[in-house]
PDB file of C-alpha atoms and ligand atoms in Angstrom:
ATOM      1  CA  UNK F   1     111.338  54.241  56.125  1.00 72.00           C
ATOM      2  CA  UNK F   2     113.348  53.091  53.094  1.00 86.00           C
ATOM      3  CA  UNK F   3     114.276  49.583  52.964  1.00 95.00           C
ATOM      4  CA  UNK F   4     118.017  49.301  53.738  1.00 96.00           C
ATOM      5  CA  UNK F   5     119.110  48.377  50.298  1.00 97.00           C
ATOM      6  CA  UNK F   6     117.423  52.326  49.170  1.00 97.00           C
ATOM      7  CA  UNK F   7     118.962  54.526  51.030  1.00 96.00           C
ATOM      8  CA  UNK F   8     121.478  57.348  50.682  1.00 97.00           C
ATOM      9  CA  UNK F   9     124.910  57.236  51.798  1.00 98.00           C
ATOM     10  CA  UNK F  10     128.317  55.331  50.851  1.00 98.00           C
ATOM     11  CA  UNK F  11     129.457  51.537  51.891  1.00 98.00           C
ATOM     12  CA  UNK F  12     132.792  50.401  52.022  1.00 98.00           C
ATOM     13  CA  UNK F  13     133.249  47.627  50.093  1.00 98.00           C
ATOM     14  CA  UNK F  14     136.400  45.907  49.062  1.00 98.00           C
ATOM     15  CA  UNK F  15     138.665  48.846  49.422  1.00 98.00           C
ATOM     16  CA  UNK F  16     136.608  51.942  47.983  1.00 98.00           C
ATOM     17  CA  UNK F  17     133.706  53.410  49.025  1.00 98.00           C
ATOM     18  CA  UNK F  18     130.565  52.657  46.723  1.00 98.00           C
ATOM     19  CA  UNK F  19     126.971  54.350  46.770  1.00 98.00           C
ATOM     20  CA  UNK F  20     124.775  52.741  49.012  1.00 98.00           C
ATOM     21  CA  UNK F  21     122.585  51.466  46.463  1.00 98.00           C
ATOM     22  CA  UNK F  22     125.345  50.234  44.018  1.00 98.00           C
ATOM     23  CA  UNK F  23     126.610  47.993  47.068  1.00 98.00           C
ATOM     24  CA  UNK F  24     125.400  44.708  45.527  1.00 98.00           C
ATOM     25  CA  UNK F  25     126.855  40.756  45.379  1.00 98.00           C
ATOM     26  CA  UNK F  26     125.561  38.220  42.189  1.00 98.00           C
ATOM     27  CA  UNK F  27     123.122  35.704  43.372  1.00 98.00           C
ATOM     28  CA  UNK F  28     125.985  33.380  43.026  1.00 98.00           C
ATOM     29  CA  UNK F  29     127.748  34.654  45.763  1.00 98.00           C
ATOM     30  CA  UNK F  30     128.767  31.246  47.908  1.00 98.00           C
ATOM     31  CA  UNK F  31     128.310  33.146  51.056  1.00 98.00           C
ATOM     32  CA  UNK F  32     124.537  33.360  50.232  1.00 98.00           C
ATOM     33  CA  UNK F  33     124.108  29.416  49.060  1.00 98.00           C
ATOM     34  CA  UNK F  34     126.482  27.974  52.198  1.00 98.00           C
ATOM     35  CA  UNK F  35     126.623  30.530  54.996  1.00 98.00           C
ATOM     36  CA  UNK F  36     130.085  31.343  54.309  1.00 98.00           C
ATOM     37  CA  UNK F  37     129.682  34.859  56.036  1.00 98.00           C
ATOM     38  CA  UNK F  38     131.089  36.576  59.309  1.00 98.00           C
ATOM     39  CA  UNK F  39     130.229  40.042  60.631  1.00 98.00           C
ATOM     40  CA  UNK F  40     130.470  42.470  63.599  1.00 98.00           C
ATOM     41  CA  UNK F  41     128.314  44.761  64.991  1.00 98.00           C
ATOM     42  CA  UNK F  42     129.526  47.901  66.652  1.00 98.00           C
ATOM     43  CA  UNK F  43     128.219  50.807  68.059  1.00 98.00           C
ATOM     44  CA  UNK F  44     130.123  54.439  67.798  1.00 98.00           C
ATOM     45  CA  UNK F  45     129.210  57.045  69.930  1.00 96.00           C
ATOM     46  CA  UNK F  46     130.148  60.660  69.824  1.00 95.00           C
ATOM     47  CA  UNK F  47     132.755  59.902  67.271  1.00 96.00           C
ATOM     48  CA  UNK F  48     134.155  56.696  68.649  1.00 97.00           C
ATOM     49  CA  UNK F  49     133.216  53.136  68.095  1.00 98.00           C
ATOM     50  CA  UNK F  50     133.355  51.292  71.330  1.00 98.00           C
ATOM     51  CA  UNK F  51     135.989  48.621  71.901  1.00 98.00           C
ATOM     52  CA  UNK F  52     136.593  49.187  67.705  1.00 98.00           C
ATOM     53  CA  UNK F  53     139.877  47.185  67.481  1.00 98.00           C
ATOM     54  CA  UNK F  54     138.646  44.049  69.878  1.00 98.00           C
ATOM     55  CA  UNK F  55     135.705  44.226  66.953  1.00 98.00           C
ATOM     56  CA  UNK F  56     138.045  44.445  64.067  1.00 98.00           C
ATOM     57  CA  UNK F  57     140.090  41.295  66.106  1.00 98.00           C
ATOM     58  CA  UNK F  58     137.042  39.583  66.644  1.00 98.00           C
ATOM     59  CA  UNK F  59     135.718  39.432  62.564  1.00 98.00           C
ATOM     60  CA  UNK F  60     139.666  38.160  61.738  1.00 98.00           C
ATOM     61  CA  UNK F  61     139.111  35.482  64.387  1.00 98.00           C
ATOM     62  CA  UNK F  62     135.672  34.443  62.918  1.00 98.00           C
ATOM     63  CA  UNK F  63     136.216  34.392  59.245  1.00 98.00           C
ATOM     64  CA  UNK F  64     139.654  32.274  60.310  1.00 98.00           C
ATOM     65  CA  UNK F  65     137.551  29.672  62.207  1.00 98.00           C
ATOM     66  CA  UNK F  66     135.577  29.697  58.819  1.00 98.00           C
ATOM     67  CA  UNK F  67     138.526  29.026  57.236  1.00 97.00           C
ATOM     68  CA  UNK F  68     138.393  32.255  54.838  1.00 97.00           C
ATOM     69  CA  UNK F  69     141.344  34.104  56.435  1.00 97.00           C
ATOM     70  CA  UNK F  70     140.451  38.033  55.866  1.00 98.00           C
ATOM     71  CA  UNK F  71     142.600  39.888  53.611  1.00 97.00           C
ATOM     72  CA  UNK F  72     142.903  42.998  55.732  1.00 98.00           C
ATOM     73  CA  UNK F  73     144.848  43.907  58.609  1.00 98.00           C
ATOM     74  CA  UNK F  74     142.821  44.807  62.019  1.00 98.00           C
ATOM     75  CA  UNK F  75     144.598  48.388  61.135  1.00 98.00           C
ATOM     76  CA  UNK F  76     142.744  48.348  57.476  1.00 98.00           C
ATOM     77  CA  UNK F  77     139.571  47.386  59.076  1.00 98.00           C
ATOM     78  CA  UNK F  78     139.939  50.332  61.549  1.00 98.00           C
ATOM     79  CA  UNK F  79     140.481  52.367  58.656  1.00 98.00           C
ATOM     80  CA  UNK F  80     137.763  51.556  56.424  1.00 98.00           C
ATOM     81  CA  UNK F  81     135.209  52.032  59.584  1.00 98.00           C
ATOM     82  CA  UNK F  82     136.756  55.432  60.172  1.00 98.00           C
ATOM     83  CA  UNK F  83     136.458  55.811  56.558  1.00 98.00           C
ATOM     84  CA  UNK F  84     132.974  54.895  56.392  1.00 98.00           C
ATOM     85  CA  UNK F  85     131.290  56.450  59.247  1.00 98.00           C
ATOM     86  CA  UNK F  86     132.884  59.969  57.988  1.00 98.00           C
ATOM     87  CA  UNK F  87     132.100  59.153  54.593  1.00 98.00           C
ATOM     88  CA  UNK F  88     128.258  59.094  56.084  1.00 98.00           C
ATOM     89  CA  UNK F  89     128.661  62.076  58.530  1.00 98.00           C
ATOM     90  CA  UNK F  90     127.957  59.845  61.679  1.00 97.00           C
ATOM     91  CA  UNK F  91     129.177  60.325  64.786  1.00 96.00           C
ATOM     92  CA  UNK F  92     126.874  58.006  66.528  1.00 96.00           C
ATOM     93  CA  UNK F  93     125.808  54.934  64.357  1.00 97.00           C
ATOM     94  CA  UNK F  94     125.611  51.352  64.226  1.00 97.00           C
ATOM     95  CA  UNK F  95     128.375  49.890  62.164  1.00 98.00           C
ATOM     96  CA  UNK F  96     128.108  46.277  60.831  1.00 98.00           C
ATOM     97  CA  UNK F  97     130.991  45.170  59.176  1.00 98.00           C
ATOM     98  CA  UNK F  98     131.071  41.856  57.152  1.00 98.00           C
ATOM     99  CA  UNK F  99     132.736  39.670  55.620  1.00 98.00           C
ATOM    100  CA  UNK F 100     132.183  36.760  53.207  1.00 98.00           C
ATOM    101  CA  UNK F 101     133.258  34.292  50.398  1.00 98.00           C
ATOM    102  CA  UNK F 102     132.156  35.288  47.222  1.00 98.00           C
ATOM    103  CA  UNK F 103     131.134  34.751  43.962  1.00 98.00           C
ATOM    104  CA  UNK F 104     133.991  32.737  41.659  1.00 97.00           C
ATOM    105  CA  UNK F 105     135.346  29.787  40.043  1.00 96.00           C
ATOM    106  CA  UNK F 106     133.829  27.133  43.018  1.00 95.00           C
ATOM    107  CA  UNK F 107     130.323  27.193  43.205  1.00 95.00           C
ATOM    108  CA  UNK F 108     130.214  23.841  45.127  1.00 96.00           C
ATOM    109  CA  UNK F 109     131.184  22.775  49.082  1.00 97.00           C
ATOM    110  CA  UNK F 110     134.375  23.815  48.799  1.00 96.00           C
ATOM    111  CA  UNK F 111     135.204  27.549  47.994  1.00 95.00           C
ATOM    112  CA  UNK F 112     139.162  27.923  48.335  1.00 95.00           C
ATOM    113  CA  UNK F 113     139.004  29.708  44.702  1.00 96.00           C
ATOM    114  CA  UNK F 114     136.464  32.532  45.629  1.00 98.00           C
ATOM    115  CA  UNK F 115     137.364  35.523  46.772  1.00 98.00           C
ATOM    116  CA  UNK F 116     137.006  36.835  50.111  1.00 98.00           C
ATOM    117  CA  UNK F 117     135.252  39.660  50.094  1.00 98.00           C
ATOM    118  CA  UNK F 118     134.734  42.850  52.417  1.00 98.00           C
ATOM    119  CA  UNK F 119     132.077  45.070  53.338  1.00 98.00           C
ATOM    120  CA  UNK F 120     131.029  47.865  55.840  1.00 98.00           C
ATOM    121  CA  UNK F 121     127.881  49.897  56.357  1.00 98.00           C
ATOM    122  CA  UNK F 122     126.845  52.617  59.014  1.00 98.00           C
ATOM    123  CA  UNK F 123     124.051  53.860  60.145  1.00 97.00           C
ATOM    124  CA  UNK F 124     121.586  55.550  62.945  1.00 94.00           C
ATOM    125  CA  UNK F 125     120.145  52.927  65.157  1.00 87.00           C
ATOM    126  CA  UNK F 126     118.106  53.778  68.654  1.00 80.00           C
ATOM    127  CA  UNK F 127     117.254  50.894  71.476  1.00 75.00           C
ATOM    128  CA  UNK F 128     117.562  47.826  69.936  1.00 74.00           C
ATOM    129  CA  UNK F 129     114.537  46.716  72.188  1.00 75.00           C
ATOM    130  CA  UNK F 130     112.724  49.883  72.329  1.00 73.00           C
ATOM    131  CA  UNK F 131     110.711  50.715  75.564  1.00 73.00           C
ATOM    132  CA  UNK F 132     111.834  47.176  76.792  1.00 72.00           C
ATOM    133  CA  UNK F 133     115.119  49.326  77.118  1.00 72.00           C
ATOM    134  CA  UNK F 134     113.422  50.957  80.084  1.00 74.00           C
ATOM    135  CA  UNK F 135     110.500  48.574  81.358  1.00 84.00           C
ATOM    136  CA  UNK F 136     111.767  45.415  81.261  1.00 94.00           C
ATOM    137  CA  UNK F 137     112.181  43.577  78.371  1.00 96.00           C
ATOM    138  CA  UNK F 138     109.772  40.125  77.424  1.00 97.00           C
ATOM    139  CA  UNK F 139     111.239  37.391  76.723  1.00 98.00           C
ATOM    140  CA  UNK F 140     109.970  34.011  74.743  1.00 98.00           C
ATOM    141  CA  UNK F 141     111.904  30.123  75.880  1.00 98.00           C
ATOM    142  CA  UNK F 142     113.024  29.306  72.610  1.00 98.00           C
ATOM    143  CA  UNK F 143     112.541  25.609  71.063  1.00 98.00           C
ATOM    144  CA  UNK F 144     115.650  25.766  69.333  1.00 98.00           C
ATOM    145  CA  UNK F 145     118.869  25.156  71.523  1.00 98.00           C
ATOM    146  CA  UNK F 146     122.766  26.443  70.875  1.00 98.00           C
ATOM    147  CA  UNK F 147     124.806  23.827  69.627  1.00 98.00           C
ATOM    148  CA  UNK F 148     127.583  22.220  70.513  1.00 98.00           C
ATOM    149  CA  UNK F 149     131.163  23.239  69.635  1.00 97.00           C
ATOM    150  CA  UNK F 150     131.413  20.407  68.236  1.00 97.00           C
ATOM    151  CA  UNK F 151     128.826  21.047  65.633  1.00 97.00           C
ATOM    152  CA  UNK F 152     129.440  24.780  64.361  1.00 97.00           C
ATOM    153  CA  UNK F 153     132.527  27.234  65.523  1.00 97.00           C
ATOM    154  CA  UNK F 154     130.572  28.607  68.364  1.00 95.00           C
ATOM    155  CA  UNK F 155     133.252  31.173  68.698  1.00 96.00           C
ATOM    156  CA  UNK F 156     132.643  32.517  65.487  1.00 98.00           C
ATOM    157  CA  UNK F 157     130.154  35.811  64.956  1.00 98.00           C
ATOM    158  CA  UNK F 158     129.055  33.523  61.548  1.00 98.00           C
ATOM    159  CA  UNK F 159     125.796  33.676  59.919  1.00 98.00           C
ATOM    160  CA  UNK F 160     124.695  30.351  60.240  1.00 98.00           C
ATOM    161  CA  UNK F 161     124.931  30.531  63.810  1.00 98.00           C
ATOM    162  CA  UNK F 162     121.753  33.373  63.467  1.00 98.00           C
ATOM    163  CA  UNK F 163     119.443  30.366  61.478  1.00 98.00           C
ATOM    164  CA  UNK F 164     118.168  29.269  64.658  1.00 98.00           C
ATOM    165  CA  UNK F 165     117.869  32.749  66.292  1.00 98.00           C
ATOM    166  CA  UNK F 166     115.650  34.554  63.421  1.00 98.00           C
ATOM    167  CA  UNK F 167     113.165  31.700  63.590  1.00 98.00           C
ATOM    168  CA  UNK F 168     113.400  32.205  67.758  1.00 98.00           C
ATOM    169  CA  UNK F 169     112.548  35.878  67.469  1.00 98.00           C
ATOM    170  CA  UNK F 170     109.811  35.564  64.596  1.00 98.00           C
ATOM    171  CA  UNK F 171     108.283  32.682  67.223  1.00 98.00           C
ATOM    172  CA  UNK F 172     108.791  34.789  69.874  1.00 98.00           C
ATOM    173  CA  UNK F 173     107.193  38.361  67.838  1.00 97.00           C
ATOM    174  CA  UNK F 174     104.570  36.550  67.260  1.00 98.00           C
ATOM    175  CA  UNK F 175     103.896  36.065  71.011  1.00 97.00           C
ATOM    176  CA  UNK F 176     104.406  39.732  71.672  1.00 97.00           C
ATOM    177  CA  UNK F 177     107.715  38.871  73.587  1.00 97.00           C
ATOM    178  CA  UNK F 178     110.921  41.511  72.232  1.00 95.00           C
ATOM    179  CA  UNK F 179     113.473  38.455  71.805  1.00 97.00           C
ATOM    180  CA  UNK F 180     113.824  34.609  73.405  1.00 98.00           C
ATOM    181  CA  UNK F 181     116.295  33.142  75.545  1.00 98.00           C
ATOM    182  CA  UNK F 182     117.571  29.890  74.136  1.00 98.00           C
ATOM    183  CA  UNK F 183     119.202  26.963  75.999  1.00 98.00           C
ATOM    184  CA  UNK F 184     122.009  25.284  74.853  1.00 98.00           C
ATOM    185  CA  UNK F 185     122.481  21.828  73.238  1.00 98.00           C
ATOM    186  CA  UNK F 186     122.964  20.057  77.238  1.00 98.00           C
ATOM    187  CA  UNK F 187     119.765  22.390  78.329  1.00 98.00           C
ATOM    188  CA  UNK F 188     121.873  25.072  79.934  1.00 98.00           C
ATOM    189  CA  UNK F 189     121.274  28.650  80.017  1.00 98.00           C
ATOM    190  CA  UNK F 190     122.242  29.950  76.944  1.00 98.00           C
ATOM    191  CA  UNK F 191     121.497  33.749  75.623  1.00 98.00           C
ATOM    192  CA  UNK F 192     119.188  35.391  74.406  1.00 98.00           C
ATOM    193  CA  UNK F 193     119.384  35.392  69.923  1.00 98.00           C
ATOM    194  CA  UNK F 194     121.567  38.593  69.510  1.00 97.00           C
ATOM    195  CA  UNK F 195     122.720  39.381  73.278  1.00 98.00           C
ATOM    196  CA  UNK F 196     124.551  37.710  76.575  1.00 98.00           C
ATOM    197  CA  UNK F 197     122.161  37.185  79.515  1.00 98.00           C
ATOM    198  CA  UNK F 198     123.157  37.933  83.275  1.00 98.00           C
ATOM    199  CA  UNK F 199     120.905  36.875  86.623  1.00 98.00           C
ATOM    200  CA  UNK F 200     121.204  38.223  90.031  1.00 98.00           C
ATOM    201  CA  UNK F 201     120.152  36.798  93.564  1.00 98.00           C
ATOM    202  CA  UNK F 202     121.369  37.490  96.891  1.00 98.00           C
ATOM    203  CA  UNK F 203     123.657  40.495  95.912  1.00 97.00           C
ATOM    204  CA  UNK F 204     125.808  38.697  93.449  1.00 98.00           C
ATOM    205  CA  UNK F 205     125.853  38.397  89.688  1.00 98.00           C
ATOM    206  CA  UNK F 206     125.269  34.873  87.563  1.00 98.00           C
ATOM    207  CA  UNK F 207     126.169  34.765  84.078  1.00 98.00           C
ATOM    208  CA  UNK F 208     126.702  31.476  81.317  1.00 98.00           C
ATOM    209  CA  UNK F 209     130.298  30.148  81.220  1.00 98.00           C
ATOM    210  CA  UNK F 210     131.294  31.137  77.266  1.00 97.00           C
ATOM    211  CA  UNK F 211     131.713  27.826  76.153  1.00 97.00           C
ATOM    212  CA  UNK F 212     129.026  27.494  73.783  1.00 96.00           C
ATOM    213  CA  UNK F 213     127.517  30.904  72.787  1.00 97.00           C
ATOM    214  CA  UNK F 214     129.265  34.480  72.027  1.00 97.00           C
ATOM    215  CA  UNK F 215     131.717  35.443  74.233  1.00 98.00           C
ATOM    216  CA  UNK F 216     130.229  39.060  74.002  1.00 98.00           C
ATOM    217  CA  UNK F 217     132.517  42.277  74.086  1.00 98.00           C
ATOM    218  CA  UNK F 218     129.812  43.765  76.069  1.00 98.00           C
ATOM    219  CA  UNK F 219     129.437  40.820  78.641  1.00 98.00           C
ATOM    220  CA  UNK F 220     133.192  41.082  78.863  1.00 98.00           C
ATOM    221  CA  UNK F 221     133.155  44.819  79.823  1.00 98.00           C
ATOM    222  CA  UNK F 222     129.984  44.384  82.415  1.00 98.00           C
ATOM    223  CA  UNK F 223     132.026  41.547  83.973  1.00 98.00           C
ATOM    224  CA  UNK F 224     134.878  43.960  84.250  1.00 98.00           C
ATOM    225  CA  UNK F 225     132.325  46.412  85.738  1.00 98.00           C
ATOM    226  CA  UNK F 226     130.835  44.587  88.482  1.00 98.00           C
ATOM    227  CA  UNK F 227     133.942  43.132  89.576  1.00 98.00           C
ATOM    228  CA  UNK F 228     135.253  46.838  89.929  1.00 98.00           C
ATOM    229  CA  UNK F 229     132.400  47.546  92.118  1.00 97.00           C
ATOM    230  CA  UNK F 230     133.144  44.437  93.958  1.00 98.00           C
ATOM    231  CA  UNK F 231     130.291  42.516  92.973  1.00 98.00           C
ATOM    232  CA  UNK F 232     130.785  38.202  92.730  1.00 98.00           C
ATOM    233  CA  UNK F 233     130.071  37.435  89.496  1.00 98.00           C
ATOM    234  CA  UNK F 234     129.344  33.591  89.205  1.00 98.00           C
ATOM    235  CA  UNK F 235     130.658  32.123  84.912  1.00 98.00           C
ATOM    236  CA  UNK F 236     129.159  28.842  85.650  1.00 98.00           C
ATOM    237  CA  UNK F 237     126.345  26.180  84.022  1.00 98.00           C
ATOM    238  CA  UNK F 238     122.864  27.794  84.510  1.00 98.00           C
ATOM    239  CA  UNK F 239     120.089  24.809  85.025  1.00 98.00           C
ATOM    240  CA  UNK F 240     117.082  25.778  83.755  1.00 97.00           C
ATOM    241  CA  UNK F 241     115.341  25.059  87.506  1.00 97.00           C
ATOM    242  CA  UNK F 242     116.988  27.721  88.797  1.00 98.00           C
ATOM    243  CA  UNK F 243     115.026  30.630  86.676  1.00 97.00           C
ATOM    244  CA  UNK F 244     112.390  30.798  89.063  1.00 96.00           C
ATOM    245  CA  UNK F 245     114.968  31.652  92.163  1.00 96.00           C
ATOM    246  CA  UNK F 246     116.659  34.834  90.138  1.00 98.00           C
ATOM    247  CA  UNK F 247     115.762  38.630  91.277  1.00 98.00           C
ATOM    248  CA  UNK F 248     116.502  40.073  88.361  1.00 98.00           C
ATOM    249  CA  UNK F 249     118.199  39.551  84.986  1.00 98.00           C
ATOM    250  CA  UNK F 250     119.531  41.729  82.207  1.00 98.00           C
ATOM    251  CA  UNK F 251     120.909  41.531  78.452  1.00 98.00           C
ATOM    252  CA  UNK F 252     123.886  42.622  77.086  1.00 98.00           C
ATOM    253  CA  UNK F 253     125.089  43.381  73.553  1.00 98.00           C
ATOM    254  CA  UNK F 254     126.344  45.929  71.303  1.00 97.00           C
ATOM    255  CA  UNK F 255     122.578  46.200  70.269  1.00 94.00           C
ATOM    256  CA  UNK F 256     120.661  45.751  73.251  1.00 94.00           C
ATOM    257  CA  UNK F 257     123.661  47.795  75.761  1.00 96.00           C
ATOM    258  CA  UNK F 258     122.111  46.577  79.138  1.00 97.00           C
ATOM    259  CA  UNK F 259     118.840  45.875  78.857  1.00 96.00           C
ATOM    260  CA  UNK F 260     116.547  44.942  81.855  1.00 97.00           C
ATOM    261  CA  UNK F 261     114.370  41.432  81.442  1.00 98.00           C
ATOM    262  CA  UNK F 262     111.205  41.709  83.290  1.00 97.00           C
ATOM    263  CA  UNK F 263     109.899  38.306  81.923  1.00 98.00           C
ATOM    264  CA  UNK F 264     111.238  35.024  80.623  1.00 98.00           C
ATOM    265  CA  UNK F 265     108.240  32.487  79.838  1.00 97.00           C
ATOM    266  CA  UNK F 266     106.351  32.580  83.039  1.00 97.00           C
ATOM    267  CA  UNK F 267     109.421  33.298  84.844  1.00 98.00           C
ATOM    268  CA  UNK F 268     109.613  37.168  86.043  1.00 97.00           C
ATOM    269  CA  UNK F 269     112.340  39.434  87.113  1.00 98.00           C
ATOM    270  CA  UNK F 270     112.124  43.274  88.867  1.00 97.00           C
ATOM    271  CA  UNK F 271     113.643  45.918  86.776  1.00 96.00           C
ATOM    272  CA  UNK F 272     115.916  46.218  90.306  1.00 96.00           C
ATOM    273  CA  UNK F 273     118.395  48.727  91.499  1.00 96.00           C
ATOM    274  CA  UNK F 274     121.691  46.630  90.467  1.00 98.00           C
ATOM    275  CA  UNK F 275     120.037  46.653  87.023  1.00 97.00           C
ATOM    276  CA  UNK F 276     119.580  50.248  86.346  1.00 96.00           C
ATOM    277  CA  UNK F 277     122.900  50.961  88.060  1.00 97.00           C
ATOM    278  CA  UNK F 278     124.788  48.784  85.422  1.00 97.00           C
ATOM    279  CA  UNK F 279     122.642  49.889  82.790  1.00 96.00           C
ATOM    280  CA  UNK F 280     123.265  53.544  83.717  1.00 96.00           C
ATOM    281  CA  UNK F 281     127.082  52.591  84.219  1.00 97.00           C
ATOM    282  CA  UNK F 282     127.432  51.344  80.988  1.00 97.00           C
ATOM    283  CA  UNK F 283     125.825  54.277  79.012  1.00 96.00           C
ATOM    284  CA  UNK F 284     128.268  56.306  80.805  1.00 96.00           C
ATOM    285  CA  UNK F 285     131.365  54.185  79.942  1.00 97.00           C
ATOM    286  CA  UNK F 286     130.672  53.832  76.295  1.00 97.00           C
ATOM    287  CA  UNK F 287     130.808  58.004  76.103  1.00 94.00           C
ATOM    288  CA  UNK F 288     133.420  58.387  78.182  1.00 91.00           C
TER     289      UNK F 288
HETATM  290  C1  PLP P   1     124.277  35.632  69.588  1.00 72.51           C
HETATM  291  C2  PLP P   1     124.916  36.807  70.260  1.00 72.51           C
HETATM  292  N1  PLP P   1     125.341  36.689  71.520  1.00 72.51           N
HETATM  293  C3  PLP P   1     125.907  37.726  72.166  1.00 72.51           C
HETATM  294  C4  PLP P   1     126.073  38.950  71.548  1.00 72.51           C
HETATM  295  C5  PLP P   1     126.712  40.069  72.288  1.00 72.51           C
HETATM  296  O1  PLP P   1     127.983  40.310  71.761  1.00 72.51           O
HETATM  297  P1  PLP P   1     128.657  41.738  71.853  1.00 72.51           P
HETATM  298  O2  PLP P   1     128.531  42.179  73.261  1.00 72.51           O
HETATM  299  O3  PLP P   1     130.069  41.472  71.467  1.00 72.51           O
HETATM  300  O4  PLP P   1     127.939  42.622  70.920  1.00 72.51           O
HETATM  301  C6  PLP P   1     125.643  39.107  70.233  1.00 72.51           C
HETATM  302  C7  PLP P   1     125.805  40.386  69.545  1.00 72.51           C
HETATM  303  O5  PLP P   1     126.773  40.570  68.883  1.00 72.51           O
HETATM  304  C8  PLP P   1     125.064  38.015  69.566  1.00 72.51           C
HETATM  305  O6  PLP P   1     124.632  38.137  68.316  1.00 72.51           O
END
């Protein structure tokens, strides 16, 4: 496969749509030196992109916490997915739209004088975790912890936020796990480096309160789903005792959908029946 900076196709990026290869930044882009970058990802299926507009809400939110206000209108960011995805001739596609301060008179801290610029690209992407989709996905106990809110804009979908979780999944690779679930900076359950993680014992659903990791679309929606089905679902502090008492545990994210955990360290969960049910539930919703 073609690296993704050699492929065919079109990008959207600052208003027009480019060829894929000509969609380039200099190397003194600031976003690049100081992690002054924000970006979504999305997934569209059979035409439509799931919960698009809470997406296109979300990236405004994030680059404002990172103080680079975005340009465009949640509307214009609709459009220029819309744009992009037919532009392609996708119907079902990832879509990772970004946004970032770039190259200009600052090149410094500070970077009120750069512009802010605007990008989206689309295209096919299968299980984010592969079989672990279906088996039970392995999962590594990270080193690293999520920091405080204090620290970095939590809230934010920012780059610099992903530091910590590429060196968690190259750790945890290396180990033959698929991702690792991190703890947070008082040695709570956390997530996992790209997706929300849920537990269940006794009939009833446990889940991190959002107070220091992604507030996930998709954790949102599965929230919504089990309390529709009339299932407790526990947002509260997660001690990291209480791994060994869960039944079961799954991930969610635009990437990973619902993905069932089978093992976290030495800690292991059955791929059980509330599991494939939501996992099943979900697929459904996301077409409907
Ligand atoms: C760190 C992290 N947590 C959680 C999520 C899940 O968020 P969402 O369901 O909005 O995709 C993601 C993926 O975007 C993520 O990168």
């Amino acid at each position: 496969m073609a690296g993704y900076d050699d492929r065919d196709g079109k990008i959207w990026m600052d208003g027009k749509l480019v060829e894929w290869r000509d969609a380039k930044v200099h190397i003194l882009t600031h976003a690049l030196h100081y992690a002054s970058s924000v970006f979504e990802g999305e997934r569209c299926y059979t035409g439509k992109i799931f919960k698009s507009v809470e997406h296109s809400e979300r990236l405004r939110k994030s680059a404002e916490l990172l103080d680079m206000p975005l340009p465009y209108t949640v509307a214009e960011i609709e459009a220029a997915k819309t744009a992009t995805l037919e532009a392609n001739g996708l119907t079902d596609a990832y879509v990772r739209a970004l946004a970032w301060r770039g190259a200009g008179e600052d090149m410094g801290v500070a970077s009120s004088r750069n512009p802010i610029r605007m990008a989206v690209a689309v295209w096919s992407w299968g299980n984010y975790y592969g079989d672990a989709k279906f088996k039970g996905a392995k999962l590594d106990i990270s080193k690293w912890k999520r920091p405080s809110p204090e620290t970095i804009p939590s809230a934010a979908k920012a780059s610099g936020l992903y530091m910590i979780c590429t060196m968690s999944k190259h750790a945890a690779e290396a180990k033959g796990c698929s991702d690792a679930m991190m703890f947070d900076y008082r040695g709570y359950v956390a997530e996992a480096t790209g997706a929300n993680i849920f537990f269940v014992k006794n009939g009833e659903v446990h889940t991190p309160l959002p107070d220091a990791i992604l507030n996930g679309i998709t954790r949102q929606t599965v929230i919504g789903m089990l309390r529709d089905k009339g299932i407790t679902v526990h947002e509260r502090y997660i001690e990291a005792a209480e791994l060994e008492g869960f039944e079961q545990c799954w991930l969610t994210g635009t990437a990973a959908e619902v993905t069932p955990v089978g093992q976290i360290g030495d800690y292991t969960f059955e791929v059980g029946a509330l599991t494939r049910e939501i996992a099943t539930d979900y697929e459904k919703l996301v077409r409907a």
